[in-house]
Every structure is written in C-alpha cells, then in structure tokens.
Coordinates of N, CA, C and O in Angstrom, one line a residue:
M15 N 100.8 92.8 113.3 CA 99.4 93.5 113.2 C 99.7 94.5 112.1 O 98.7 94.6 111.4
G16 N 101.0 94.8 111.8 CA 100.9 95.5 110.5 C 100.8 94.9 109.4 O 100.1 95.3 108.3
Y17 N 101.5 93.9 109.3 CA 101.4 92.9 108.2 C 100.0 92.6 107.7 O 99.2 92.5 106.9
F18 N 99.1 92.2 109.0 CA 97.6 91.7 109.1 C 96.8 92.9 108.3 O 96.1 92.9 107.4
S19 N 97.2 94.2 108.8 CA 96.4 95.4 108.1 C 96.8 95.6 106.8 O 95.9 96.3 106.1
D20 N 98.0 95.3 106.4 CA 98.5 95.8 104.9 C 97.6 95.0 104.1 O 97.2 95.1 103.0
T21 N 97.7 93.6 104.4 CA 96.7 92.4 103.6 C 95.1 92.5 103.6 O 94.7 91.9 103.0
L22 N 94.6 93.1 104.4 CA 93.4 92.9 105.0 C 92.8 93.9 103.7 O 93.1 94.9 103.8
E23 N 91.7 93.3 103.2 CA 90.9 94.3 102.1 C 89.3 94.1 102.4 O 88.6 92.7 102.5
T24 N 88.7 95.0 102.7 CA 87.4 95.1 103.4 C 86.7 96.1 102.9 O 87.5 97.2 102.4
S25 N 85.3 96.4 102.7 CA 84.8 97.4 102.1 C 84.9 98.9 102.9 O 84.7 99.9 102.6
W26 N 85.4 98.7 104.1 CA 85.5 99.7 104.9 C 87.1 100.4 104.8 O 87.5 101.3 105.6
G27 N 87.9 99.4 104.1 CA 89.1 99.7 103.8 C 90.1 98.9 104.9 O 89.7 97.9 105.1
K28 N 91.2 99.1 104.5 CA 92.3 98.1 105.1 C 92.5 98.2 106.8 O 92.9 97.5 107.6
R29 N 92.3 99.9 107.2 CA 92.9 100.0 108.6 C 91.6 100.2 109.4 O 91.8 100.0 110.5
I30 N 90.4 100.5 109.1 CA 89.4 100.8 109.9 C 88.9 99.6 110.5 O 88.6 99.6 112.0
P31 N 88.8 98.4 109.8 CA 88.7 97.2 110.9 C 89.5 96.9 112.2 O 89.2 96.4 113.1
V32 N 90.6 97.2 111.6 CA 92.0 97.1 113.0 C 91.5 98.1 113.9 O 91.7 97.8 115.2
Y33 N 91.2 99.2 113.6 CA 90.9 100.1 114.3 C 90.0 100.0 115.3 O 89.6 100.3 116.7
L34 N 88.7 99.1 114.8 CA 87.5 98.7 115.8 C 88.1 97.8 116.6 O 87.7 97.9 117.9
V35 N 89.0 96.7 116.1 CA 89.3 95.8 117.0 C 90.0 96.5 118.2 O 90.1 95.7 119.2
S36 N 90.8 97.3 117.9 CA 92.1 98.1 118.8 C 91.1 98.7 119.8 O 91.5 98.7 121.1
L37 N 90.0 99.2 119.4 CA 89.1 100.0 120.3 C 88.5 99.0 121.4 O 88.5 99.5 122.4
I38 N 88.2 97.9 120.6 CA 87.4 97.1 121.6 C 88.6 96.5 122.5 O 88.3 96.1 123.9
L39 N 89.6 96.6 122.2 CA 90.9 95.8 123.0 C 91.3 96.9 124.0 O 91.8 96.5 125.2
L40 N 90.9 98.1 123.6 CA 91.4 99.0 124.6 C 90.7 99.6 125.8 O 91.0 99.6 127.1
V41 N 89.6 99.9 125.1 CA 88.5 100.5 126.2 C 88.0 99.6 127.3 O 88.2 100.0 128.5
P42 N 87.6 98.4 127.4 CA 87.2 97.8 128.6 C 88.2 97.3 129.4 O 88.1 97.4 130.5
P43 N 89.5 96.9 128.9 CA 90.6 96.9 130.0 C 90.9 98.2 130.9 O 91.2 97.9 131.9
F44 N 90.8 99.1 130.0 CA 91.2 100.3 130.6 C 90.1 100.6 131.8 O 90.6 101.0 132.8
L45 N 88.8 100.3 131.6 CA 87.9 100.5 132.7 C 88.0 99.4 133.9 O 87.9 99.8 134.8
F46 N 88.3 98.4 133.3 CA 88.2 97.1 134.5 C 89.5 97.3 135.2 O 89.7 96.7 136.4
I47 N 90.7 98.1 134.8 CA 91.7 98.2 135.7 C 91.3 98.7 136.9 O 91.9 98.4 138.1
F48 N 90.5 99.7 136.9 CA 89.9 100.6 138.0 C 88.6 100.2 138.7 O 88.1 100.6 139.5
W49 N 88.0 99.5 138.0 CA 86.7 98.9 138.1 C 86.9 97.5 138.0 O 86.4 97.0 136.9
P50 N 86.8 96.5 138.7 CA 87.0 95.2 138.8 C 85.7 94.7 137.9 O 84.7 95.0 138.4
A51 N 85.9 93.7 137.1 CA 85.1 93.4 136.1 C 84.4 92.0 137.0 O 84.7 91.4 137.7
P52 N 83.1 91.8 136.5 CA 82.4 90.7 137.3 C 83.3 88.9 137.2 O 83.1 88.3 138.1
F53 N 84.4 89.0 136.2 CA 84.6 88.0 136.1 C 85.8 87.7 137.1 O 86.5 86.8 137.2
A54 N 86.3 89.1 137.6 CA 87.5 88.9 138.7 C 87.0 88.3 140.1 O 86.9 88.9 141.0
V55 N 86.7 86.9 140.0 CA 86.3 86.2 141.2 C 87.4 86.0 142.2 O 88.3 86.2 141.8
G56 N 86.8 86.7 143.2 CA 87.8 86.8 144.5 C 88.7 87.9 144.5 O 89.8 87.9 145.4
Y57 N 88.6 89.0 143.8 CA 89.4 90.2 143.7 C 89.4 90.8 145.1 O 88.6 91.1 145.8
D58 N 90.3 91.1 145.7 CA 90.7 91.6 146.8 C 91.6 93.0 146.8 O 93.0 92.9 146.9
Y59 N 90.8 94.1 147.1 CA 91.8 95.3 147.1 C 92.9 95.3 148.2 O 94.2 95.9 148.0
N60 N 92.9 94.7 149.2 CA 93.9 94.5 150.2 C 95.0 93.9 150.1 O 95.7 93.8 150.5
N61 N 94.8 92.8 149.2 CA 95.7 91.6 149.0 C 96.0 91.9 147.4 O 95.3 91.0 146.7
P62 N 97.3 92.5 147.0 CA 97.6 92.7 145.7 C 98.5 91.3 145.3 O 98.2 91.1 144.0
I63 N 98.7 90.4 145.9 CA 99.4 89.3 145.3 C 98.6 88.3 144.5 O 98.9 88.1 143.2
P64 N 97.2 87.9 145.0 CA 96.3 87.3 143.9 C 95.9 87.9 142.7 O 95.4 87.2 142.0
N65 N 95.9 89.2 142.9 CA 95.1 90.0 141.5 C 96.3 90.3 140.8 O 96.1 91.0 139.9
S66 N 97.5 89.7 140.8 CA 98.7 90.1 139.9 C 98.2 89.5 138.5 O 98.7 90.5 137.3
E67 N 97.7 88.3 138.3 CA 97.1 88.0 137.2 C 96.3 89.1 136.4 O 96.3 89.5 135.5
Y68 N 95.5 89.6 137.2 CA 94.4 90.7 136.9 C 95.3 91.7 136.3 O 94.8 92.1 135.3
F69 N 96.0 92.4 137.3 CA 96.8 93.5 136.5 C 97.9 93.3 135.7 O 98.6 94.2 135.3
F70 N 98.4 92.1 135.2 CA 99.1 91.7 134.1 C 98.5 91.6 133.1 O 99.0 91.9 132.1
I71 N 97.2 90.7 133.0 CA 96.6 90.6 131.6 C 95.9 91.9 131.0 O 96.1 91.9 130.0
L72 N 94.9 92.4 132.1 CA 94.5 93.7 131.4 C 95.1 95.0 130.9 O 95.0 95.0 129.8
P73 N 96.3 94.9 131.5 CA 96.9 96.1 130.9 C 97.6 95.5 129.6 O 98.0 96.6 128.5
S74 N 98.0 94.1 129.3 CA 98.6 93.5 128.1 C 97.7 93.8 127.2 O 98.3 94.2 126.2
I75 N 96.4 93.2 127.5 CA 95.2 93.7 126.2 C 95.0 95.0 125.8 O 95.1 95.5 124.6
M76 N 95.3 96.1 126.9 CA 95.2 97.3 126.7 C 96.0 98.1 125.8 O 95.9 98.7 125.0
L77 N 97.4 97.3 126.1 CA 98.3 97.7 125.2 C 98.4 97.5 123.8 O 98.7 98.2 122.7
I78 N 97.8 96.2 123.5 CA 97.5 95.7 122.3 C 96.7 96.7 121.5 O 97.1 97.2 120.2
G79 N 95.8 96.9 122.3 CA 94.6 97.8 121.5 C 94.8 99.1 121.2 O 95.0 99.8 120.3
Q80 N 95.9 99.7 122.3 CA 96.8 100.9 121.7 C 97.7 101.1 120.5 O 97.6 101.8 119.8
G81 N 98.3 100.2 120.8 CA 99.4 100.0 119.3 C 98.6 99.7 118.0 O 99.0 100.2 117.3
G82 N 97.4 99.0 118.1 CA 96.6 98.9 116.9 C 96.1 100.1 116.5 O 96.0 100.8 115.4
M83 N 95.6 101.1 117.6 CA 95.2 102.3 117.1 C 96.3 103.1 116.6 O 95.9 104.0 115.7
Q84 N 97.4 103.2 117.6 CA 98.5 103.8 116.9 C 99.0 103.5 115.5 O 99.2 104.2 114.5
L85 N 98.9 102.3 115.1 CA 99.2 101.6 113.7 C 98.5 102.2 112.8 O 98.8 102.7 111.5
T86 N 96.9 102.2 113.2 CA 96.2 102.4 112.2 C 96.2 104.0 111.8 O 96.1 104.3 110.7
H87 N 96.4 104.9 112.8 CA 96.6 106.2 112.6 C 97.9 106.7 111.6 O 97.5 107.2 110.6
L88 N 99.1 105.7 111.9 CA 99.9 106.3 110.9 C 100.1 105.5 109.8 O 100.2 106.4 108.5
S89 N 99.4 104.6 109.5 CA 99.1 104.1 108.4 C 98.1 104.7 107.4 O 98.3 104.7 105.8
I90 N 97.2 105.1 108.0 CA 96.2 105.7 107.1 C 96.7 106.9 106.6 O 96.5 107.4 105.4
M91 N 97.5 107.9 107.5 CA 97.8 108.9 106.9 C 99.1 108.9 105.3 O 99.0 109.3 104.8
N92 N 99.8 107.2 105.6 CA 100.6 107.2 104.1 C 99.8 106.7 103.5 O 99.9 107.0 102.2
S93 N 98.4 106.3 103.5 CA 97.6 105.6 102.2 C 97.0 106.9 101.7 O 96.4 106.6 100.5
I94 N 96.3 107.9 102.6 CA 95.5 108.7 101.9 C 96.2 109.8 101.3 O 95.7 111.1 100.7
T95 N 97.7 110.1 101.3 CA 98.3 110.9 100.5 C 99.4 110.4 100.1 O 100.2 109.8 101.0
Y96 N 100.1 110.8 99.0 CA 101.6 110.7 98.7 C 102.4 111.7 98.5 O 103.7 111.4 98.3
D97 N 102.2 112.8 99.3 CA 102.6 114.3 99.3 C 103.3 114.3 100.3 O 102.6 114.3 101.4
Q98 N 104.7 114.2 100.7 CA 105.2 114.1 102.0 C 104.6 115.5 102.9 O 104.6 115.6 104.1
R99 N 104.5 116.8 102.2 CA 104.1 117.9 102.7 C 102.6 117.8 103.4 O 102.4 118.1 104.7
H100 N 101.8 117.1 102.5 CA 100.5 116.8 103.3 C 100.6 115.9 104.5 O 99.9 116.0 105.6
R101 N 101.3 114.9 104.1 CA 101.7 113.6 105.2 C 102.1 114.3 106.7 O 101.9 114.2 107.5
D102 N 103.1 115.4 106.5 CA 103.4 115.9 107.5 C 102.6 116.7 108.4 O 102.5 117.1 109.6
K103 N 101.5 117.4 107.4 CA 100.6 118.4 108.2 C 99.8 117.5 108.9 O 99.3 117.8 110.0
L104 N 99.5 116.2 108.4 CA 98.7 115.3 108.9 C 99.1 114.9 110.3 O 98.3 114.7 111.2
I105 N 100.1 114.5 110.2 CA 100.9 114.0 111.4 C 101.3 115.1 112.3 O 100.8 115.0 113.6
N106 N 101.3 116.3 112.0 CA 101.0 117.4 112.9 C 100.0 117.5 113.6 O 99.9 117.9 114.8
Y107 N 98.6 117.6 112.9 CA 97.5 117.4 113.4 C 97.2 116.5 114.4 O 96.9 116.3 115.5
R108 N 97.7 115.3 114.0 CA 97.5 114.0 115.2 C 98.4 114.2 116.4 O 98.0 114.1 117.5
N109 N 99.8 114.6 116.4 CA 100.4 115.1 117.2 C 99.7 116.2 118.2 O 99.8 116.2 119.3
S110 N 99.2 117.0 117.6 CA 98.5 118.1 118.4 C 97.8 117.5 119.3 O 97.2 117.9 120.5
C111 N 97.0 116.7 118.6 CA 95.6 115.9 119.5 C 96.2 115.2 120.2 O 95.9 115.2 121.4
A112 N 97.5 114.3 120.5 CA 98.1 113.6 121.4 C 98.6 114.7 122.4 O 98.6 114.4 123.6
Y113 N 99.0 115.9 122.0 CA 99.8 116.7 123.3 C 98.4 117.1 123.8 O 98.3 117.4 125.1
A114 N 97.5 117.7 123.4 CA 95.9 117.9 123.7 C 95.6 117.0 125.1 O 95.3 117.1 126.1
A115 N 95.5 115.8 124.5 CA 95.5 114.5 125.4 C 96.3 114.7 126.8 O 96.1 114.1 127.8
G116 N 97.6 114.8 126.1 CA 98.8 114.8 127.5 C 98.6 115.9 128.5 O 98.9 115.7 129.4
I117 N 97.6 116.9 128.2 CA 97.4 118.0 128.9 C 95.9 117.8 129.8 O 95.8 118.1 130.8
F118 N 95.0 117.3 128.7 CA 93.7 116.8 129.3 C 93.8 115.9 130.5 O 93.0 116.0 131.7
V119 N 94.6 114.6 130.1 CA 94.5 113.6 131.6 C 95.2 114.2 132.7 O 94.9 114.1 133.5
P120 N 96.4 114.9 132.7 CA 96.8 115.3 134.0 C 95.9 116.5 134.7 O 95.8 116.5 136.1
A121 N 95.1 117.0 133.8 CA 94.1 118.0 134.4 C 93.2 117.3 134.8 O 92.6 117.7 136.1
V122 N 92.5 116.2 134.2 CA 91.5 115.5 134.8 C 91.8 114.6 136.3 O 91.2 114.7 137.2
S123 N 93.2 114.5 136.2 CA 93.7 114.1 137.3 C 93.8 114.6 138.5 O 93.5 114.4 139.6
F124 N 94.1 115.9 138.2 CA 94.4 116.9 139.2 C 92.8 117.2 139.6 O 92.9 117.2 141.3
I125 N 92.0 117.4 139.1 CA 91.0 117.5 139.6 C 90.2 116.5 140.3 O 89.5 116.7 141.5
S126 N 90.3 115.0 140.0 CA 90.0 114.1 140.5 C 90.6 114.0 141.8 O 89.9 113.7 142.7
F127 N 91.9 114.1 141.9 CA 92.8 113.7 143.0 C 92.4 115.0 144.3 O 92.4 114.9 145.3
S128 N 91.9 116.3 143.5 CA 91.6 117.0 144.4 C 90.3 117.1 145.3 O 90.2 117.6 146.2
N129 N 89.2 116.8 144.2 CA 88.1 116.6 144.9 C 87.3 115.1 145.3 O 86.3 115.2 146.0
V130 N 88.0 114.2 144.9 CA 87.4 113.0 145.3 C 88.5 112.2 146.3 O 89.6 112.3 146.1
K131 N 87.8 111.8 147.6 CA 88.6 111.4 148.7 C 89.0 110.1 148.7 O 90.1 109.5 148.9
E132 N 88.2 109.3 148.2 CA 88.7 107.9 147.9 C 89.5 107.5 146.9 O 89.1 107.7 146.0
E133 N 90.8 106.8 147.2 CA 91.7 106.7 146.4 C 91.2 105.8 145.3 O 91.5 105.9 144.0
F134 N 90.4 104.7 145.1 CA 90.0 103.9 144.5 C 89.4 104.6 143.4 O 89.3 104.6 141.9
D135 N 88.4 105.4 144.0 CA 87.5 106.3 143.1 C 87.8 107.5 142.4 O 87.9 107.8 141.2
Q136 N 89.0 107.9 142.7 CA 90.0 108.8 142.1 C 90.4 108.2 140.6 O 90.2 109.1 139.6
Y137 N 91.1 107.0 140.5 CA 91.2 106.2 139.5 C 90.1 106.0 138.6 O 90.3 106.2 137.3
F138 N 89.4 105.7 139.0 CA 88.1 105.2 138.6 C 87.5 106.4 137.7 O 87.1 106.4 136.7
W139 N 87.2 107.5 138.4 CA 86.9 108.7 137.5 C 87.8 109.3 136.5 O 87.2 109.6 135.5
I140 N 89.0 109.2 136.6 CA 89.9 109.3 135.5 C 89.7 108.6 134.4 O 89.8 108.9 133.4
A141 N 89.5 107.4 134.7 CA 89.5 106.2 133.5 C 88.0 106.3 132.8 O 88.1 106.6 131.8
L142 N 87.1 106.6 133.5 CA 85.8 106.9 133.1 C 85.9 108.3 132.2 O 85.2 108.1 131.0
T143 N 86.2 109.4 132.7 CA 86.2 110.4 132.0 C 86.9 110.3 130.7 O 87.0 111.1 129.8
C144 N 88.4 109.7 130.7 CA 89.0 109.3 129.4 C 88.2 108.6 128.3 O 88.2 108.7 127.1
C145 N 87.6 107.5 128.8 CA 86.7 106.9 128.3 C 85.6 107.5 127.4 O 85.1 107.4 126.5
I146 N 84.9 108.5 128.1 CA 83.9 109.4 127.9 C 84.1 110.3 126.7 O 83.6 110.6 126.0
V147 N 85.5 111.0 126.9 CA 86.0 111.5 125.6 C 86.7 110.8 124.5 O 86.2 111.2 123.4
G148 N 87.2 109.8 125.2 CA 87.9 108.9 124.1 C 87.1 108.3 122.9 O 87.4 108.2 121.7
V149 N 86.1 107.4 123.6 CA 85.3 106.8 122.6 C 84.7 107.4 121.6 O 84.5 107.1 120.7
P150 N 83.9 108.8 122.0 CA 83.3 109.3 121.1 C 84.3 109.8 119.8 O 84.0 109.9 118.9
S151 N 85.6 110.4 120.4 CA 86.5 110.7 119.3 C 86.6 109.7 118.2 O 86.9 110.0 117.1
A152 N 87.0 108.6 118.7 CA 87.1 107.4 118.0 C 86.1 106.9 117.1 O 86.2 106.5 116.2
I153 N 84.7 107.1 117.4 CA 83.7 106.8 116.6 C 83.4 107.8 115.5 O 83.3 107.6 114.5
F154 N 83.9 109.2 115.8 CA 83.9 110.1 114.9 C 85.0 109.9 114.1 O 84.9 110.2 112.7
F155 N 86.1 109.5 114.3 CA 87.2 108.9 113.6 C 86.7 108.0 112.7 O 86.8 108.2 111.4
I156 N 86.0 107.0 112.9 CA 85.8 105.9 112.0 C 84.6 106.5 111.2 O 84.8 106.0 110.1
Y157 N 83.7 107.4 111.6 CA 82.5 107.8 110.4 C 83.2 108.7 109.3 O 82.6 108.8 108.6
Q158 N 84.1 109.3 109.9 CA 84.7 110.6 109.2 C 85.8 110.0 108.2 O 85.9 110.9 107.1
I159 N 86.5 109.0 108.2 CA 87.4 108.5 107.4 C 86.8 107.6 106.5 O 86.5 106.3 106.9
D160 N 86.5 107.9 105.3 CA 86.2 106.8 104.6 C 87.6 106.6 103.7 O 88.0 106.9 102.6
E161 N 88.0 105.7 104.3 CA 89.4 105.2 103.8 C 89.5 104.8 102.2 O 90.3 105.2 101.3
P162 N 88.6 103.8 101.5 CA 88.6 103.4 100.4 C 88.5 105.0 99.3 O 89.0 104.9 98.5
K163 N 87.8 105.6 99.9 CA 87.4 106.8 98.8 C 88.6 107.8 99.1 O 89.1 108.4 98.0
L164 N 89.2 108.2 100.1 CA 90.4 109.0 100.4 C 91.3 108.1 99.5 O 92.2 109.1 98.9
V165 N 91.9 107.0 99.8 CA 93.0 106.4 99.2 C 92.6 106.4 97.4 O 93.8 106.5 96.8
A166 N 91.5 106.3 97.0 CA 91.4 106.4 95.5 C 91.4 107.5 95.1 O 92.4 107.9 94.1
E167 N 91.0 108.8 95.6 CA 91.3 110.1 95.2 C 92.6 110.4 95.5 O 93.2 111.2 94.7
S168 N 93.3 110.2 96.5 CA 94.7 110.4 96.7 C 95.4 109.9 95.5 O 96.4 110.3 94.7
R169 N 95.2 108.5 95.1 CA 95.9 107.9 93.9 C 95.6 108.5 92.8 O 96.3 108.7 91.8
R170 N 94.2 108.8 92.4 CA 94.1 109.6 91.3 C 94.9 111.2 91.1 O 95.6 111.5 90.1
I171 N 94.9 111.6 92.2 CA 95.7 113.0 92.2 C 97.0 112.7 92.2 O 97.8 113.6 91.1
Y172 N 97.6 111.9 92.6 CA 98.9 111.4 92.7 C 99.4 111.2 90.8 O 100.4 111.6 90.4
D173 N 98.3 110.1 90.6 CA 98.7 110.0 88.9 C 98.7 110.8 88.3 O 99.5 110.9 87.2
N174 N 97.7 111.7 88.2 CA 97.3 113.0 87.3 C 98.6 113.7 87.5 O 99.0 114.2 86.3
Q175 N 99.2 113.9 88.6 CA 100.4 114.7 88.8 C 101.7 114.3 88.3 O 102.4 115.0 87.7
F176 N 101.9 113.1 88.6 CA 103.0 112.4 88.1 C 102.9 112.3 86.3 O 104.1 112.5 86.0
M177 N 101.8 112.3 85.8 CA 101.9 112.0 84.4 C 101.8 113.4 83.9 O 102.9 113.8 83.0
E178 N 101.6 114.5 84.6 CA 101.7 116.0 84.1 C 103.3 116.3 84.3 O 103.8 116.8 83.2
D179 N 103.6 115.9 85.4 CA 105.3 116.4 85.7 C 106.2 115.3 84.8 O 107.3 115.8 84.2
D180 N 105.8 114.3 84.2 CA 106.6 113.4 83.5 C 106.6 113.8 82.1 O 107.7 114.0 81.7
A181 N 105.2 114.4 81.6 CA 105.4 114.7 80.3 C 106.0 116.2 80.1 O 106.7 116.3 79.0
E182 N 106.3 117.1 81.2 CA 106.8 118.1 81.3 C 108.4 118.0 81.4 O 109.0 118.6 80.6
F183 N 108.8 116.6 82.2 CA 110.4 116.6 82.3 C 110.5 116.2 80.9 O 111.8 116.6 80.5
F184 N 110.1 115.3 80.3 CA 110.6 115.0 79.0 C 110.4 116.2 77.7 O 110.6 115.5 76.7
G185 N 109.8 117.0 77.9 CA 109.9 118.2 77.0 C 108.6 117.9 75.9 O 108.8 118.3 75.1
R186 N 107.8 117.0 76.4 CA 106.7 116.4 75.2 C 105.6 117.7 75.3 O 104.8 117.9 74.1
G187 N 105.3 118.6 76.1 CA 104.6 119.7 76.1 C 103.1 119.3 76.3 O 102.1 120.1 75.9
K188 N 102.9 117.9 76.3 CA 101.6 117.3 76.8 C 101.2 117.1 78.4 O 102.1 117.1 79.0
T189 N 100.1 117.3 78.6 CA 99.6 116.9 80.0 C 98.9 115.8 79.9 O 98.7 115.0 79.1
Y190 N 98.5 115.2 81.1 CA 97.9 114.0 81.3 C 96.6 113.9 80.6 O 96.3 112.9 79.9
R191 N 96.0 115.1 80.4 CA 94.6 115.0 79.7 C 94.8 114.9 78.3 O 93.9 114.2 77.5
D192 N 95.8 115.4 77.9 CA 96.5 115.0 76.4 C 96.6 113.6 76.0 O 96.4 112.9 75.1
F193 N 97.2 113.1 77.1 CA 97.6 111.6 77.1 C 96.5 110.7 77.2 O 96.1 109.5 76.5
S194 N 95.1 111.2 78.0 CA 94.1 110.2 78.2 C 93.0 110.5 77.0 O 92.0 109.6 77.0
E195 N 93.3 111.0 76.0 CA 92.2 111.1 75.1 C 92.7 110.3 73.8 O 93.5 110.0 73.5

C-alpha cells in the first residue's frame, strides 16, 4: 500500500485518494460488526460458529482500512515538511489526537455499558458514536489538507533555505535571491 501511494499521482495528491479508499474500507465493516449487514444471510446471534466468516472478513477489511489511514497520516507529514522539528510537531499533534481518541472511546464505552441494558445495543452505540465523531473528522482532514499545494510550498521553502545555507557555507556572501537574478 505504501508503494502504491508513493507512485500515485492525482490532482488531489498522492495520499488523499488512498485515505478516501481506506475510510471506505474502515467505516462500513466497523458498523457491520455490531449491526449485521443485509448480506449476512442466516446470521444468528446465538450460534457463533456459522458466523465466524462474518467476524473474520469484516475485521480484516477494517484493519486494512485502518492501516491505510495510518500510512497516509504519517506519509503526508513527511511530504509537507522537510524540517525535522516541524515533522516532530506534526507527529505530536497527531499523537495528541490519538490519545484523545484513546480516552474518548473508553468514556463512550463506560457510558454505553452503564446506560444500555441490551449487550448487543451497548456495542452498537459505541460503534455508531465512534463513526459519528470519526467520519466528520476524516472529512475535515480531506478538505483541509491540500496536499499538492502544501508539498509545493514545502519544497519551495526547503530549496530557498538550502540555497541560502549553501551560499553562506561556501562564503560566497550571496543569497538564493542573488542566484535567481
């Protein structure tokens, strides 16, 4: 998946199409694990043996989607900044959001287990709440990250800084602006 996203060239950038596909692979299986899909013919809550395919296939698809989303988050950070300090800052922001989700989901679980009596419904409400919060945040990410523009700007800043540092290092006393004229 990483090689595919590295070689992909679209007007949306390299990573956003992979992010969209990953979102589609993640959300429906996540919901259908707790809310049997119409295609789950013969689904029986009381007999888990025939349902093993259902519970093997859906989490597998879901984990592929989750992996694709993780890959795109980390790859975008490397492509929109060449400065390690800025990368570290972006990774810290991302980790902060992951920690917030790590607190949010157990809190929602606690509320669901405390207030919903039916066991199946408890998990369904947890999944539904996670999707209600997660999907809008993913859509916000898609619309706010203009990857081609950010990559071009990052490259321009890096090139300018590199040329200025190079000129200074070799004692020419000239800056990038002097070379470009």
